[in-house]
PDB file of C-alpha atoms in Angstrom:
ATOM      1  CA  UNK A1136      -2.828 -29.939  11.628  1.00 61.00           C
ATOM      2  CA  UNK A1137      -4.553 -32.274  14.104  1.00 78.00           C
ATOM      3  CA  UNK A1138      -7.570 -33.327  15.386  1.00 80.00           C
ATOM      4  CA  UNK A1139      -8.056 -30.724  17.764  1.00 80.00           C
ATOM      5  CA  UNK A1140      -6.838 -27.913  15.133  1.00 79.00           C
ATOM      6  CA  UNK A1141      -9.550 -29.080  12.806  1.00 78.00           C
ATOM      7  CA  UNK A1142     -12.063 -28.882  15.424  1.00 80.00           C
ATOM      8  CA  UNK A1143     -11.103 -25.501  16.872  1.00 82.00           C
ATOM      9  CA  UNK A1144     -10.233 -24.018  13.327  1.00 82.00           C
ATOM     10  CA  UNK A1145     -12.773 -24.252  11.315  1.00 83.00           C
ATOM     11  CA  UNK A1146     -14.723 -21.248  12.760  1.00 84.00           C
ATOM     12  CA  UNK A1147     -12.138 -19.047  12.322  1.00 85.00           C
ATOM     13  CA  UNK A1148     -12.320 -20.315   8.353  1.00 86.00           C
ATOM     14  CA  UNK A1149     -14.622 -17.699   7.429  1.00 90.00           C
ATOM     15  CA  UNK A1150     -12.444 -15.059   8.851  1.00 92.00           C
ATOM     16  CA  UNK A1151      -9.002 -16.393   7.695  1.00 91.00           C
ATOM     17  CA  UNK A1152     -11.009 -16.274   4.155  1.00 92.00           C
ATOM     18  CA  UNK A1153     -11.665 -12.765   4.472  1.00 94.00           C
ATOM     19  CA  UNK A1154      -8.607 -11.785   5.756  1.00 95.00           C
ATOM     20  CA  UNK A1155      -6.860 -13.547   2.378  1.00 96.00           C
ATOM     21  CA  UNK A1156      -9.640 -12.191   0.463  1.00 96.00           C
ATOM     22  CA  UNK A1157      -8.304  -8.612   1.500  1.00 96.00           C
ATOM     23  CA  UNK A1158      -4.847  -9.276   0.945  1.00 96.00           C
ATOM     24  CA  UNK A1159      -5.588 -10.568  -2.378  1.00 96.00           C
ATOM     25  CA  UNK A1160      -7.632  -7.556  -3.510  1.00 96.00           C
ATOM     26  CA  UNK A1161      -4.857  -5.059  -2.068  1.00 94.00           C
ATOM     27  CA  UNK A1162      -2.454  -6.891  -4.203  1.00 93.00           C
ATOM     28  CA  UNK A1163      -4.375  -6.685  -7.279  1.00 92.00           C
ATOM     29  CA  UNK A1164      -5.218  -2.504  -6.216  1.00 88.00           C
ATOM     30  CA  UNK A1165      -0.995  -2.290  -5.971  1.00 85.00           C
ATOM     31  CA  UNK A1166      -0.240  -4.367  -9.222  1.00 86.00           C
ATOM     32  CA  UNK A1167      -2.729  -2.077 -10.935  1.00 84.00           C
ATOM     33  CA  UNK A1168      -1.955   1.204  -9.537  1.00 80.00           C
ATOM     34  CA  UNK A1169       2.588   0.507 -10.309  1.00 78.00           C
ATOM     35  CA  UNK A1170       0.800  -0.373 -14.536  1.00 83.00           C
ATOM     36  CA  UNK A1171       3.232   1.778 -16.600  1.00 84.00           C
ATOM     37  CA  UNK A1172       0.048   1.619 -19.078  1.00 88.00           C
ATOM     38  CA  UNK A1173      -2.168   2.631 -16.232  1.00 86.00           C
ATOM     39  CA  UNK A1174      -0.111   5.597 -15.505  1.00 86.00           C
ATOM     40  CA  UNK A1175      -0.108   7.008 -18.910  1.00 89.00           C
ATOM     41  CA  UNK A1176      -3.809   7.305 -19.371  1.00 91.00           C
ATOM     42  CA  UNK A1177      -3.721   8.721 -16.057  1.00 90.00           C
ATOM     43  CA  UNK A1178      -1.191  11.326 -17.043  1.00 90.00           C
ATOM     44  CA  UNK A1179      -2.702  11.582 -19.960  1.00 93.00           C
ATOM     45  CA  UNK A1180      -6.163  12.385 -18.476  1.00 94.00           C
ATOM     46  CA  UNK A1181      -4.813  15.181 -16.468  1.00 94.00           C
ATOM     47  CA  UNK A1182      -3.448  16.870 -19.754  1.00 94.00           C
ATOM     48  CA  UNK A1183      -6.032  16.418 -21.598  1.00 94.00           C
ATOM     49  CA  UNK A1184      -8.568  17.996 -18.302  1.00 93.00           C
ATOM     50  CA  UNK A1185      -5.663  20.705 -18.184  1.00 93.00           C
ATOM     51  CA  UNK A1186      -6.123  21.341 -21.921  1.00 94.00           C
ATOM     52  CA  UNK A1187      -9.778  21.485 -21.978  1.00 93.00           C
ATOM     53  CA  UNK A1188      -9.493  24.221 -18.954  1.00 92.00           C
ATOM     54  CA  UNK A1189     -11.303  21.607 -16.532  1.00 93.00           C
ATOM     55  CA  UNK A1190      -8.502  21.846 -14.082  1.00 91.00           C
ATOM     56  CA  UNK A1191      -6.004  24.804 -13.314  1.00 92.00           C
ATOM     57  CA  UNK A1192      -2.526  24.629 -14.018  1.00 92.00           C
ATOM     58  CA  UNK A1193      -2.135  24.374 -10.012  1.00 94.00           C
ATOM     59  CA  UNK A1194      -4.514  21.790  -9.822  1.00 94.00           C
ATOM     60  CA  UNK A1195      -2.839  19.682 -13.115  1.00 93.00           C
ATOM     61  CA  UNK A1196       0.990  19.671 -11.078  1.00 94.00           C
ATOM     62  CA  UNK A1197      -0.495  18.760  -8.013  1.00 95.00           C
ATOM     63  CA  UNK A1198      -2.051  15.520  -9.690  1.00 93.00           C
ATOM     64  CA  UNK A1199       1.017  15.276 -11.844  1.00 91.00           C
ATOM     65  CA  UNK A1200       2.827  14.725  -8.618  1.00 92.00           C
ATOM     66  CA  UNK A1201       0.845  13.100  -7.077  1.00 90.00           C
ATOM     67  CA  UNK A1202       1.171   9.807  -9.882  1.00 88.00           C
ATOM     68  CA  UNK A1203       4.793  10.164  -9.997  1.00 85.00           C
ATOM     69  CA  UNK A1204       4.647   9.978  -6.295  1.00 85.00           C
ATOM     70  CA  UNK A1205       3.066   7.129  -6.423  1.00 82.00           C
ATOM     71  CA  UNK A1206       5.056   5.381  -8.948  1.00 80.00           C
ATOM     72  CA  UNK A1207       8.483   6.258  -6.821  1.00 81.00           C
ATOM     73  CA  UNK A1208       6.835   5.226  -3.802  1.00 71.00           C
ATOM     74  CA  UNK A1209       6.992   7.185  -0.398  1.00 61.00           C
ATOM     75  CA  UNK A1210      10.274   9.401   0.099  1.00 57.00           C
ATOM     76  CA  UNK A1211      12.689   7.516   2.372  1.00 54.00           C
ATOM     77  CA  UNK A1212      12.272   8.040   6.017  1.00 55.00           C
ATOM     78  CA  UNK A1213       8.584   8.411   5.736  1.00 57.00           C
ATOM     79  CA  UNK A1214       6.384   6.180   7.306  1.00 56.00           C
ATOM     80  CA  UNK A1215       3.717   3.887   4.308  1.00 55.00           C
ATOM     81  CA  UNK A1216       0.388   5.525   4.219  1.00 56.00           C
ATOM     82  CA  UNK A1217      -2.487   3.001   5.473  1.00 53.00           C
ATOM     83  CA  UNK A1218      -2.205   0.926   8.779  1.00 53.00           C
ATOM     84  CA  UNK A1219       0.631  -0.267  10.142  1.00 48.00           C
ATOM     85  CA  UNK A1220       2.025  -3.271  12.505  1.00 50.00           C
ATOM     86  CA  UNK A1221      -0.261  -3.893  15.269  1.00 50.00           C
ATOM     87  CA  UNK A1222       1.100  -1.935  18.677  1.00 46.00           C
ATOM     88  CA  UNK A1223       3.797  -3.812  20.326  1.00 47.00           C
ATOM     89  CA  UNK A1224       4.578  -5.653  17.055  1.00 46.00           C
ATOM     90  CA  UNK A1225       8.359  -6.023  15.701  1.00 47.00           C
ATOM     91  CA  UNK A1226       9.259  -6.833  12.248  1.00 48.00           C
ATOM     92  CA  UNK A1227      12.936  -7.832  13.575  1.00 50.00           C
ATOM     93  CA  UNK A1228      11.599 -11.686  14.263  1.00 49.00           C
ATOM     94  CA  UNK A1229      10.876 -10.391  18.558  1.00 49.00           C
ATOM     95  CA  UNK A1230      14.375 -10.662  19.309  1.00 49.00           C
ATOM     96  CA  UNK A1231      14.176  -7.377  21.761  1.00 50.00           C
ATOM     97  CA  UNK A1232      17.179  -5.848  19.714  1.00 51.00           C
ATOM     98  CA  UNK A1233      17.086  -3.084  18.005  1.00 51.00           C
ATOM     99  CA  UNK A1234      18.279  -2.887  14.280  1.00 49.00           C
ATOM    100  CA  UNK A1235      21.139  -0.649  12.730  1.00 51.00           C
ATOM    101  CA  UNK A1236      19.360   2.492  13.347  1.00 52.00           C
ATOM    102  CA  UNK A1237      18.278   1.627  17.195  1.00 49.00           C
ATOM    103  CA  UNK A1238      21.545   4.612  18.197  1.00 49.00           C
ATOM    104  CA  UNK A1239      20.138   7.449  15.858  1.00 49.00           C
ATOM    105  CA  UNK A1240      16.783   7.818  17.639  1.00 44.00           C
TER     106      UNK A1240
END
């Protein structure tokens, strides 16, 4: 980075920090929420709720589901929950082509 990259960077720093400081913390929120051991308590928590009659047995599949959904990650075809690219963003490096499913649309 040059001299003139130092001079205009360094008030976007504080951003740029945040920004990584946001990526870092989703990371962490992902790592924690794939934990095998973290799953199990969780699972485990819902039968033990179920047992104790603090949740129906609606209510006790639906979270059931809900952590093995999580675990298997979104079905395929379905878009990721949370915000996406930016509008008018392509992940295929902005070649203009489309990829192997461009025909099937």
């Amino acid at each position: 980075m040059g001299l003139l990259g130092l001079l205009f960077g360094w008030p976007l720093a504080p951003i740029k920090g945040v920004i990584r400081l946001g990526e870092l913390i989703q990371e962490q929120v992902e790592r924690q929420m794939s934990d095998p051991a973290a799953v199990r308590r969780e699972l485990e928590e819902i039968e033990r709720d179920a047992a104790e009659g603090l949740i129906s047995e609606e209510e006790q599949e639906e979270r059931m589901r809900e952590v093995l959904a999580r675990m298997i990650g979104p079905p395929a075809g379905t878009a990721p929950a949370g915000p996406g690219p930016a509008e008018g963003a392509s992940d295929d490096g902005g070649s203009g082509e489309g990829g192997p499913d461009e025909g099937r649309r």
